[in-house]
């Protein structure tokens, strides 16, 4: 069933001020911003839960400074605003920040030659603390890095965050402040109504005055429901390898290659969960969901990682995954306000969406107030004293539930997830509705054994919503 | 801080056997720490009646065997939901249980940590990542502990003994086995047991390459190449079996030495680790044997501890030498050589893949033993006991040099 939280609309039959399509990190941030500013919001998502399908579930989890964003771009503005707002609200929502910094390492002469331009761009973008490191300084900072680096840049402000807690926290605050959310509902048609829009979904219909299309990988198709046809999504797949926690002592800084036009390149970074991550690849694909991993590409990523960090050769792979980026034919974000249609498209948020999301949300709100709000019959006033629900900590560098005395038995032994953490994820205003979501909300089954030890226990706790994934139906005879 | 004569980590067959043996030998302050909610180990969820013959003179299903194990140590302190979080020199352990964290001091520690299967992700299997791909352990938990039917039609990957266990579990649960596939050219386990799927008319494909998974939310098929031809096998579940690795993370992050790659704790012929206060027994040593074998090994390690404690002996000297091996060999046990170790232990080597060739054992570079072997991953290759004899010799090397042609005639051993 789609979840419906309480709403502050005077009459539940009134149209929403805004319908947000897509509960990726951008949709969640937009829903949050509009709700906090006093709008009534309904967020509709085709997948059964958060983080089931979207770029938001599989990315490198970096909080970007924007040092290498194109000058004067919308992306740069949103990333910088998003970065600041994340650090500000993240504290109140209990979102983690692992302050790793990043080094851009030149391994070849042509990379070394590009470094000064990167510094220049960083300064132009307002990132003033980028500085050069010579090979000795680099080695001192990261003693396990392979020798042979010709030079590097240090970007102290690049950090690592939790990519899954952020959208959840944004949505939780939105829902706690009165937003409605509907999961497992796909928008299939859009027709103009007296007050704005009537969206037909696979479960019914939703009426709203403005539509905010944050549908990511399906953004172009959703636009076409409104007969808007300005861009095409060309999914770009990125595969990743997650290395065992035993490898964590080998690296504490994000290691970036010198970027090219197409992609930021495969990086090596710590994760908030205490692992090391290598990736992404960058491959143009047709599929918009269920991206594939490819053994050859994964082995190649591992080889790249081991070339940079030779000691990695003795550490095991814990997990592999692929994310799909909603790339368009242009690099910059595509945020189009169709004021006359009461439709805002937030598209092509390609690879910095996690950082940019709060900035995108603020930008969309500003454009909305400038260009669409005047047509509304009521002014918007920000909600005074909204709730700030703190989300559970999944980050390894801070205290976790199992470290609290009296936290009860552990169910997932690889990731030290307590029974009560799993139970908490199954309850509350936004309970998990799928096994995938349960894993990402708690870290259960994401460790080196991938559920070898705890699947039975998780299935026993998981309850009716999640159990079907483990049981095709017919009980076997006793 | 609590003091115990012996702390045993893990209450599976090896740990339970050790606890019983120690108490029977008169060692009183023994405590077993088990991180799961219930003792018994992997047999708890293994439904077929292949357990308990040597221990209890019955053929038991896994859960019943696990119950017997618990009964065997009912007079011993077994702490469940207790996780060892760190191992420290001289027998100190950091632990965590539902009430909080603590430290224990032990005279001796026995690590009976067990082993787990390699999951789909670590195998780098291509394709999508739908639900329905499990290791045998997961499959058995869902079927045995939860009474669920996680798939209707399965492809089993692997041909180790545990692979046959997976087939049995599937059939017991009314799940069709569409095929058993393996990358190896020949079965990884004894030919006689490998005949089991054939007897059940389950198609078996060996020398399979490019295995990939298809499916959106659920597995829809497995694709692969067999004899150069692409094949697609429709199914809604895949069981990745075997390729056991020791559950050795706490050993790896401690002062104890582990083997590169496999990360199995290094031990001598008396099960003592690089820090001889610690011993290791059972599947944590890096080879997946039966519950009965782990049980006997746990008992043997416990006898060694008991004898040492009752005689008031020190844990032992530093190793005088080490055993190394070449790439065809996955593991040799033991890897440490000490002057005071027992010489009645049976050193063994294990290969990675089915291979025939010359096995050579060198002591300090000099040939000690050579013979032709035909080896499969599931079979121990015995090594000469002279490898262990106290002597001036420091290091031993074990090599397997594969035959260039697979059907070479048998050659006599040289020794």
mmCIF file with all atom_site columns, N, CA, C and O in Angstrom, chain A residues 379-422:
data_model
loop_
_atom_site.group_PDB
_atom_site.id
_atom_site.type_symbol
_atom_site.label_atom_id
_atom_site.label_alt_id
_atom_site.label_comp_id
_atom_site.label_asym_id
_atom_site.label_entity_id
_atom_site.label_seq_id
_atom_site.pdbx_PDB_ins_code
_atom_site.Cartn_x
_atom_site.Cartn_y
_atom_site.Cartn_z
_atom_site.occupancy
_atom_site.B_iso_or_equiv
_atom_site.pdbx_formal_charge
_atom_site.auth_seq_id
_atom_site.auth_comp_id
_atom_site.auth_asym_id
_atom_site.auth_atom_id
_atom_site.pdbx_PDB_model_num
ATOM 1   N N  . UNK A 1 379 ? -0.362 33.144  0.271  1.00 0.00 ? 379 UNK A N  1
ATOM 2   C CA . UNK A 1 379 ? 1.091  33.274  0.378  1.00 0.00 ? 379 UNK A CA 1
ATOM 3   C C  . UNK A 1 379 ? 1.641  32.080  1.138  1.00 0.00 ? 379 UNK A C  1
ATOM 4   O O  . UNK A 1 379 ? 0.906  31.376  1.823  1.00 0.00 ? 379 UNK A O  1
ATOM 5   N N  . UNK A 1 380 ? 2.921  31.861  0.998  1.00 0.00 ? 380 UNK A N  1
ATOM 6   C CA . UNK A 1 380 ? 3.550  30.765  1.723  1.00 0.00 ? 380 UNK A CA 1
ATOM 7   C C  . UNK A 1 380 ? 4.347  31.311  2.886  1.00 0.00 ? 380 UNK A C  1
ATOM 8   O O  . UNK A 1 380 ? 5.136  32.245  2.723  1.00 0.00 ? 380 UNK A O  1
ATOM 9   N N  . UNK A 1 381 ? 4.124  30.751  4.058  1.00 0.00 ? 381 UNK A N  1
ATOM 10  C CA . UNK A 1 381 ? 4.956  31.126  5.196  1.00 0.00 ? 381 UNK A CA 1
ATOM 11  C C  . UNK A 1 381 ? 5.664  29.878  5.695  1.00 0.00 ? 381 UNK A C  1
ATOM 12  O O  . UNK A 1 381 ? 5.039  28.819  5.824  1.00 0.00 ? 381 UNK A O  1
ATOM 13  N N  . UNK A 1 382 ? 6.936  30.056  5.957  1.00 0.00 ? 382 UNK A N  1
ATOM 14  C CA . UNK A 1 382 ? 7.737  28.932  6.431  1.00 0.00 ? 382 UNK A CA 1
ATOM 15  C C  . UNK A 1 382 ? 7.157  28.392  7.735  1.00 0.00 ? 382 UNK A C  1
ATOM 16  O O  . UNK A 1 382 ? 6.647  29.142  8.560  1.00 0.00 ? 382 UNK A O  1
ATOM 17  N N  . UNK A 1 383 ? 7.204  27.079  7.867  1.00 0.00 ? 383 UNK A N  1
ATOM 18  C CA . UNK A 1 383 ? 6.694  26.437  9.079  1.00 0.00 ? 383 UNK A CA 1
ATOM 19  C C  . UNK A 1 383 ? 7.559  26.860  10.263 1.00 0.00 ? 383 UNK A C  1
ATOM 20  O O  . UNK A 1 383 ? 8.771  26.647  10.246 1.00 0.00 ? 383 UNK A O  1
ATOM 21  N N  . UNK A 1 384 ? 6.976  27.455  11.277 1.00 0.00 ? 384 UNK A N  1
ATOM 22  C CA . UNK A 1 384 ? 7.784  27.839  12.440 1.00 0.00 ? 384 UNK A CA 1
ATOM 23  C C  . UNK A 1 384 ? 8.117  26.591  13.268 1.00 0.00 ? 384 UNK A C  1
ATOM 24  O O  . UNK A 1 384 ? 7.262  25.738  13.454 1.00 0.00 ? 384 UNK A O  1
ATOM 25  N N  . UNK A 1 385 ? 9.323  26.463  13.721 1.00 0.00 ? 385 UNK A N  1
ATOM 26  C CA . UNK A 1 385 ? 9.727  25.329  14.575 1.00 0.00 ? 385 UNK A CA 1
ATOM 27  C C  . UNK A 1 385 ? 9.315  23.966  14.019 1.00 0.00 ? 385 UNK A C  1
ATOM 28  O O  . UNK A 1 385 ? 8.565  23.225  14.651 1.00 0.00 ? 385 UNK A O  1
ATOM 29  N N  . UNK A 1 386 ? 9.778  23.620  12.845 1.00 0.00 ? 386 UNK A N  1
ATOM 30  C CA . UNK A 1 386 ? 9.474  22.280  12.342 1.00 0.00 ? 386 UNK A CA 1
ATOM 31  C C  . UNK A 1 386 ? 10.234 21.244  13.160 1.00 0.00 ? 386 UNK A C  1
ATOM 32  O O  . UNK A 1 386 ? 11.221 21.561  13.810 1.00 0.00 ? 386 UNK A O  1
ATOM 33  N N  . UNK A 1 387 ? 9.760  20.017  13.139 1.00 0.00 ? 387 UNK A N  1
ATOM 34  C CA . UNK A 1 387 ? 10.511 18.974  13.837 1.00 0.00 ? 387 UNK A CA 1
ATOM 35  C C  . UNK A 1 387 ? 11.826 18.688  13.120 1.00 0.00 ? 387 UNK A C  1
ATOM 36  O O  . UNK A 1 387 ? 11.937 18.873  11.914 1.00 0.00 ? 387 UNK A O  1
ATOM 37  N N  . UNK A 1 388 ? 12.825 18.262  13.885 1.00 0.00 ? 388 UNK A N  1
ATOM 38  C CA . UNK A 1 388 ? 14.119 17.870  13.312 1.00 0.00 ? 388 UNK A CA 1
ATOM 39  C C  . UNK A 1 388 ? 14.407 16.437  13.747 1.00 0.00 ? 388 UNK A C  1
ATOM 40  O O  . UNK A 1 388 ? 15.200 16.204  14.656 1.00 0.00 ? 388 UNK A O  1
ATOM 41  N N  . UNK A 1 389 ? 13.779 15.467  13.108 1.00 0.00 ? 389 UNK A N  1
ATOM 42  C CA . UNK A 1 389 ? 13.962 14.088  13.564 1.00 0.00 ? 389 UNK A CA 1
ATOM 43  C C  . UNK A 1 389 ? 15.366 13.591  13.253 1.00 0.00 ? 389 UNK A C  1
ATOM 44  O O  . UNK A 1 389 ? 15.790 13.594  12.101 1.00 0.00 ? 389 UNK A O  1
ATOM 45  N N  . UNK A 1 390 ? 16.077 13.217  14.290 1.00 0.00 ? 390 UNK A N  1
ATOM 46  C CA . UNK A 1 390 ? 17.435 12.718  14.082 1.00 0.00 ? 390 UNK A CA 1
ATOM 47  C C  . UNK A 1 390 ? 17.362 11.289  13.563 1.00 0.00 ? 390 UNK A C  1
ATOM 48  O O  . UNK A 1 390 ? 16.557 10.492  14.054 1.00 0.00 ? 390 UNK A O  1
ATOM 49  N N  . UNK A 1 391 ? 18.164 10.970  12.562 1.00 0.00 ? 391 UNK A N  1
ATOM 50  C CA . UNK A 1 391 ? 18.161 9.600   12.055 1.00 0.00 ? 391 UNK A CA 1
ATOM 51  C C  . UNK A 1 391 ? 19.239 8.796   12.770 1.00 0.00 ? 391 UNK A C  1
ATOM 52  O O  . UNK A 1 391 ? 20.212 9.350   13.277 1.00 0.00 ? 391 UNK A O  1
ATOM 53  N N  . UNK A 1 392 ? 19.037 7.483   12.781 1.00 0.00 ? 392 UNK A N  1
ATOM 54  C CA . UNK A 1 392 ? 19.990 6.591   13.447 1.00 0.00 ? 392 UNK A CA 1
ATOM 55  C C  . UNK A 1 392 ? 21.347 6.682   12.759 1.00 0.00 ? 392 UNK A C  1
ATOM 56  O O  . UNK A 1 392 ? 21.425 6.817   11.551 1.00 0.00 ? 392 UNK A O  1
ATOM 57  N N  . UNK A 1 393 ? 22.390 6.580   13.534 1.00 0.00 ? 393 UNK A N  1
ATOM 58  C CA . UNK A 1 393 ? 23.735 6.661   12.963 1.00 0.00 ? 393 UNK A CA 1
ATOM 59  C C  . UNK A 1 393 ? 24.179 5.320   12.386 1.00 0.00 ? 393 UNK A C  1
ATOM 60  O O  . UNK A 1 393 ? 24.151 4.309   13.080 1.00 0.00 ? 393 UNK A O  1
ATOM 61  N N  . UNK A 1 394 ? 24.600 5.328   11.127 1.00 0.00 ? 394 UNK A N  1
ATOM 62  C CA . UNK A 1 394 ? 25.172 4.125   10.540 1.00 0.00 ? 394 UNK A CA 1
ATOM 63  C C  . UNK A 1 394 ? 26.681 4.267   10.338 1.00 0.00 ? 394 UNK A C  1
ATOM 64  O O  . UNK A 1 394 ? 27.344 3.330   9.910  1.00 0.00 ? 394 UNK A O  1
ATOM 65  N N  . UNK A 1 395 ? 27.215 5.444   10.603 1.00 0.00 ? 395 UNK A N  1
ATOM 66  C CA . UNK A 1 395 ? 28.624 5.705   10.316 1.00 0.00 ? 395 UNK A CA 1
ATOM 67  C C  . UNK A 1 395 ? 29.516 5.034   11.349 1.00 0.00 ? 395 UNK A C  1
ATOM 68  O O  . UNK A 1 395 ? 29.235 5.063   12.554 1.00 0.00 ? 395 UNK A O  1
ATOM 69  N N  . UNK A 1 396 ? 30.593 4.451   10.842 1.00 0.00 ? 396 UNK A N  1
ATOM 70  C CA . UNK A 1 396 ? 31.489 3.688   11.703 1.00 0.00 ? 396 UNK A CA 1
ATOM 71  C C  . UNK A 1 396 ? 32.353 4.578   12.587 1.00 0.00 ? 396 UNK A C  1
ATOM 72  O O  . UNK A 1 396 ? 32.836 4.136   13.628 1.00 0.00 ? 396 UNK A O  1
ATOM 73  N N  . UNK A 1 397 ? 32.570 5.829   12.184 1.00 0.00 ? 397 UNK A N  1
ATOM 74  C CA . UNK A 1 397 ? 33.505 6.663   12.939 1.00 0.00 ? 397 UNK A CA 1
ATOM 75  C C  . UNK A 1 397 ? 32.865 7.273   14.181 1.00 0.00 ? 397 UNK A C  1
ATOM 76  O O  . UNK A 1 397 ? 33.536 7.855   15.005 1.00 0.00 ? 397 UNK A O  1
ATOM 77  N N  . UNK A 1 398 ? 31.543 7.089   14.321 1.00 0.00 ? 398 UNK A N  1
ATOM 78  C CA . UNK A 1 398 ? 30.875 7.598   15.513 1.00 0.00 ? 398 UNK A CA 1
ATOM 79  C C  . UNK A 1 398 ? 30.234 6.417   16.219 1.00 0.00 ? 398 UNK A C  1
ATOM 80  O O  . UNK A 1 398 ? 30.083 5.345   15.641 1.00 0.00 ? 398 UNK A O  1
ATOM 81  N N  . UNK A 1 399 ? 29.766 6.643   17.437 1.00 0.00 ? 399 UNK A N  1
ATOM 82  C CA . UNK A 1 399 ? 29.209 5.549   18.214 1.00 0.00 ? 399 UNK A CA 1
ATOM 83  C C  . UNK A 1 399 ? 27.986 4.952   17.524 1.00 0.00 ? 399 UNK A C  1
ATOM 84  O O  . UNK A 1 399 ? 27.105 5.682   17.074 1.00 0.00 ? 399 UNK A O  1
ATOM 85  N N  . UNK A 1 400 ? 27.937 3.671   17.475 1.00 0.00 ? 400 UNK A N  1
ATOM 86  C CA . UNK A 1 400 ? 26.807 2.980   16.880 1.00 0.00 ? 400 UNK A CA 1
ATOM 87  C C  . UNK A 1 400 ? 26.019 2.287   17.963 1.00 0.00 ? 400 UNK A C  1
ATOM 88  O O  . UNK A 1 400 ? 26.474 2.142   19.102 1.00 0.00 ? 400 UNK A O  1
ATOM 89  N N  . UNK A 1 401 ? 24.850 1.816   17.598 1.00 0.00 ? 401 UNK A N  1
ATOM 90  C CA . UNK A 1 401 ? 23.943 1.273   18.592 1.00 0.00 ? 401 UNK A CA 1
ATOM 91  C C  . UNK A 1 401 ? 24.577 0.153   19.407 1.00 0.00 ? 401 UNK A C  1
ATOM 92  O O  . UNK A 1 401 ? 24.431 0.108   20.628 1.00 0.00 ? 401 UNK A O  1
ATOM 93  N N  . UNK A 1 402 ? 25.321 -0.750  18.737 1.00 0.00 ? 402 UNK A N  1
ATOM 94  C CA . UNK A 1 402 ? 25.851 -1.903  19.464 1.00 0.00 ? 402 UNK A CA 1
ATOM 95  C C  . UNK A 1 402 ? 26.848 -1.488  20.546 1.00 0.00 ? 402 UNK A C  1
ATOM 96  O O  . UNK A 1 402 ? 27.112 -2.264  21.469 1.00 0.00 ? 402 UNK A O  1
ATOM 97  N N  . UNK A 1 403 ? 27.371 -0.288  20.432 1.00 0.00 ? 403 UNK A N  1
ATOM 98  C CA . UNK A 1 403 ? 28.349 0.175   21.408 1.00 0.00 ? 403 UNK A CA 1
ATOM 99  C C  . UNK A 1 403 ? 27.687 0.799   22.632 1.00 0.00 ? 403 UNK A C  1
ATOM 100 O O  . UNK A 1 403 ? 28.372 1.138   23.600 1.00 0.00 ? 403 UNK A O  1
ATOM 101 N N  . UNK A 1 404 ? 26.378 0.941   22.577 1.00 0.00 ? 404 UNK A N  1
ATOM 102 C CA . UNK A 1 404 ? 25.670 1.473   23.737 1.00 0.00 ? 404 UNK A CA 1
ATOM 103 C C  . UNK A 1 404 ? 25.385 0.334   24.698 1.00 0.00 ? 404 UNK A C  1
ATOM 104 O O  . UNK A 1 404 ? 24.902 -0.724  24.290 1.00 0.00 ? 404 UNK A O  1
ATOM 105 N N  . UNK A 1 405 ? 25.656 0.518   25.968 1.00 0.00 ? 405 UNK A N  1
ATOM 106 C CA . UNK A 1 405 ? 25.356 -0.558  26.920 1.00 0.00 ? 405 UNK A CA 1
ATOM 107 C C  . UNK A 1 405 ? 23.873 -0.884  26.892 1.00 0.00 ? 405 UNK A C  1
ATOM 108 O O  . UNK A 1 405 ? 23.037 0.009   26.764 1.00 0.00 ? 405 UNK A O  1
ATOM 109 N N  . UNK A 1 406 ? 23.565 -2.161  26.980 1.00 0.00 ? 406 UNK A N  1
ATOM 110 C CA . UNK A 1 406 ? 22.171 -2.564  27.012 1.00 0.00 ? 406 UNK A CA 1
ATOM 111 C C  . UNK A 1 406 ? 21.473 -2.508  25.663 1.00 0.00 ? 406 UNK A C  1
ATOM 112 O O  . UNK A 1 406 ? 20.242 -2.512  25.612 1.00 0.00 ? 406 UNK A O  1
ATOM 113 N N  . UNK A 1 407 ? 22.234 -2.481  24.570 1.00 0.00 ? 407 UNK A N  1
ATOM 114 C CA . UNK A 1 407 ? 21.588 -2.390  23.255 1.00 0.00 ? 407 UNK A CA 1
ATOM 115 C C  . UNK A 1 407 ? 21.081 -3.736  22.753 1.00 0.00 ? 407 UNK A C  1
ATOM 116 O O  . UNK A 1 407 ? 20.567 -3.834  21.657 1.00 0.00 ? 407 UNK A O  1
ATOM 117 N N  . UNK A 1 408 ? 21.245 -4.778  23.553 1.00 0.00 ? 408 UNK A N  1
ATOM 118 C CA . UNK A 1 408 ? 20.623 -6.044  23.212 1.00 0.00 ? 408 UNK A CA 1
ATOM 119 C C  . UNK A 1 408 ? 21.431 -6.854  22.203 1.00 0.00 ? 408 UNK A C  1
ATOM 120 O O  . UNK A 1 408 ? 22.560 -6.504  21.869 1.00 0.00 ? 408 UNK A O  1
ATOM 121 N N  . UNK A 1 409 ? 20.858 -7.951  21.732 1.00 0.00 ? 409 UNK A N  1
ATOM 122 C CA . UNK A 1 409 ? 21.626 -8.863  20.887 1.00 0.00 ? 409 UNK A CA 1
ATOM 123 C C  . UNK A 1 409 ? 21.916 -8.283  19.508 1.00 0.00 ? 409 UNK A C  1
ATOM 124 O O  . UNK A 1 409 ? 21.165 -7.452  18.994 1.00 0.00 ? 409 UNK A O  1
ATOM 125 N N  . UNK A 1 410 ? 23.018 -8.775  18.929 1.00 0.00 ? 410 UNK A N  1
ATOM 126 C CA . UNK A 1 410 ? 23.409 -8.420  17.568 1.00 0.00 ? 410 UNK A CA 1
ATOM 127 C C  . UNK A 1 410 ? 22.846 -9.473  16.629 1.00 0.00 ? 410 UNK A C  1
ATOM 128 O O  . UNK A 1 410 ? 22.875 -10.665 16.921 1.00 0.00 ? 410 UNK A O  1
ATOM 129 N N  . UNK A 1 411 ? 22.318 -9.029  15.502 1.00 0.00 ? 411 UNK A N  1
ATOM 130 C CA . UNK A 1 411 ? 21.810 -9.958  14.492 1.00 0.00 ? 411 UNK A CA 1
ATOM 131 C C  . UNK A 1 411 ? 22.798 -10.098 13.342 1.00 0.00 ? 411 UNK A C  1
ATOM 132 O O  . UNK A 1 411 ? 23.134 -11.195 12.927 1.00 0.00 ? 411 UNK A O  1
ATOM 133 N N  . UNK A 1 412 ? 23.271 -8.961  12.803 1.00 0.00 ? 412 UNK A N  1
ATOM 134 C CA . UNK A 1 412 ? 24.239 -9.010  11.703 1.00 0.00 ? 412 UNK A CA 1
ATOM 135 C C  . UNK A 1 412 ? 25.623 -8.854  12.306 1.00 0.00 ? 412 UNK A C  1
ATOM 136 O O  . UNK A 1 412 ? 25.987 -7.768  12.771 1.00 0.00 ? 412 UNK A O  1
ATOM 137 N N  . UNK A 1 413 ? 26.389 -9.928  12.266 1.00 0.00 ? 413 UNK A N  1
ATOM 138 C CA . UNK A 1 413 ? 27.677 -9.926  12.959 1.00 0.00 ? 413 UNK A CA 1
ATOM 139 C C  . UNK A 1 413 ? 28.781 -9.250  12.171 1.00 0.00 ? 413 UNK A C  1
ATOM 140 O O  . UNK A 1 413 ? 29.754 -8.773  12.739 1.00 0.00 ? 413 UNK A O  1
ATOM 141 N N  . UNK A 1 414 ? 28.650 -9.217  10.856 1.00 0.00 ? 414 UNK A N  1
ATOM 142 C CA . UNK A 1 414 ? 29.688 -8.561  10.064 1.00 0.00 ? 414 UNK A CA 1
ATOM 143 C C  . UNK A 1 414 ? 29.631 -7.050  10.241 1.00 0.00 ? 414 UNK A C  1
ATOM 144 O O  . UNK A 1 414 ? 30.652 -6.388  10.286 1.00 0.00 ? 414 UNK A O  1
ATOM 145 N N  . UNK A 1 415 ? 28.432 -6.502  10.302 1.00 0.00 ? 415 UNK A N  1
ATOM 146 C CA . UNK A 1 415 ? 28.259 -5.057  10.401 1.00 0.00 ? 415 UNK A CA 1
ATOM 147 C C  . UNK A 1 415 ? 27.821 -4.621  11.798 1.00 0.00 ? 415 UNK A C  1
ATOM 148 O O  . UNK A 1 415 ? 27.560 -3.446  12.031 1.00 0.00 ? 415 UNK A O  1
ATOM 149 N N  . UNK A 1 416 ? 27.723 -5.569  12.725 1.00 0.00 ? 416 UNK A N  1
ATOM 150 C CA . UNK A 1 416 ? 27.354 -5.237  14.102 1.00 0.00 ? 416 UNK A CA 1
ATOM 151 C C  . UNK A 1 416 ? 26.025 -4.484  14.175 1.00 0.00 ? 416 UNK A C  1
ATOM 152 O O  . UNK A 1 416 ? 25.932 -3.404  14.766 1.00 0.00 ? 416 UNK A O  1
ATOM 153 N N  . UNK A 1 417 ? 25.020 -5.073  13.571 1.00 0.00 ? 417 UNK A N  1
ATOM 154 C CA . UNK A 1 417 ? 23.699 -4.454  13.599 1.00 0.00 ? 417 UNK A CA 1
ATOM 155 C C  . UNK A 1 417 ? 22.873 -5.147  14.671 1.00 0.00 ? 417 UNK A C  1
ATOM 156 O O  . UNK A 1 417 ? 22.748 -6.370  14.679 1.00 0.00 ? 417 UNK A O  1
ATOM 157 N N  . UNK A 1 418 ? 22.280 -4.359  15.564 1.00 0.00 ? 418 UNK A N  1
ATOM 158 C CA . UNK A 1 418 ? 21.516 -4.951  16.659 1.00 0.00 ? 418 UNK A CA 1
ATOM 159 C C  . UNK A 1 418 ? 20.110 -5.304  16.196 1.00 0.00 ? 418 UNK A C  1
ATOM 160 O O  . UNK A 1 418 ? 19.591 -4.760  15.214 1.00 0.00 ? 418 UNK A O  1
ATOM 161 N N  . UNK A 1 419 ? 19.503 -6.186  16.946 1.00 0.00 ? 419 UNK A N  1
ATOM 162 C CA . UNK A 1 419 ? 18.130 -6.573  16.662 1.00 0.00 ? 419 UNK A CA 1
ATOM 163 C C  . UNK A 1 419 ? 17.221 -5.360  16.745 1.00 0.00 ? 419 UNK A C  1
ATOM 164 O O  . UNK A 1 419 ? 16.334 -5.174  15.910 1.00 0.00 ? 419 UNK A O  1
ATOM 165 N N  . UNK A 1 420 ? 17.451 -4.535  17.737 1.00 0.00 ? 420 UNK A N  1
ATOM 166 C CA . UNK A 1 420 ? 16.528 -3.406  17.907 1.00 0.00 ? 420 UNK A CA 1
ATOM 167 C C  . UNK A 1 420 ? 16.673 -2.366  16.787 1.00 0.00 ? 420 UNK A C  1
ATOM 168 O O  . UNK A 1 420 ? 15.718 -1.680  16.451 1.00 0.00 ? 420 UNK A O  1
ATOM 169 N N  . UNK A 1 421 ? 17.856 -2.273  16.177 1.00 0.00 ? 421 UNK A N  1
ATOM 170 C CA . UNK A 1 421 ? 17.993 -1.392  15.016 1.00 0.00 ? 421 UNK A CA 1
ATOM 171 C C  . UNK A 1 421 ? 17.133 -1.888  13.863 1.00 0.00 ? 421 UNK A C  1
ATOM 172 O O  . UNK A 1 421 ? 16.501 -1.110  13.146 1.00 0.00 ? 421 UNK A O  1
ATOM 173 N N  . UNK A 1 422 ? 17.128 -3.196  13.651 1.00 0.00 ? 422 UNK A N  1
ATOM 174 C CA . UNK A 1 422 ? 16.319 -3.767  12.573 1.00 0.00 ? 422 UNK A CA 1
ATOM 175 C C  . UNK A 1 422 ? 14.843 -3.559  12.876 1.00 0.00 ? 422 UNK A C  1
ATOM 176 O O  . UNK A 1 422 ? 14.052 -3.171  12.007 1.00 0.00 ? 422 UNK A O  1
#
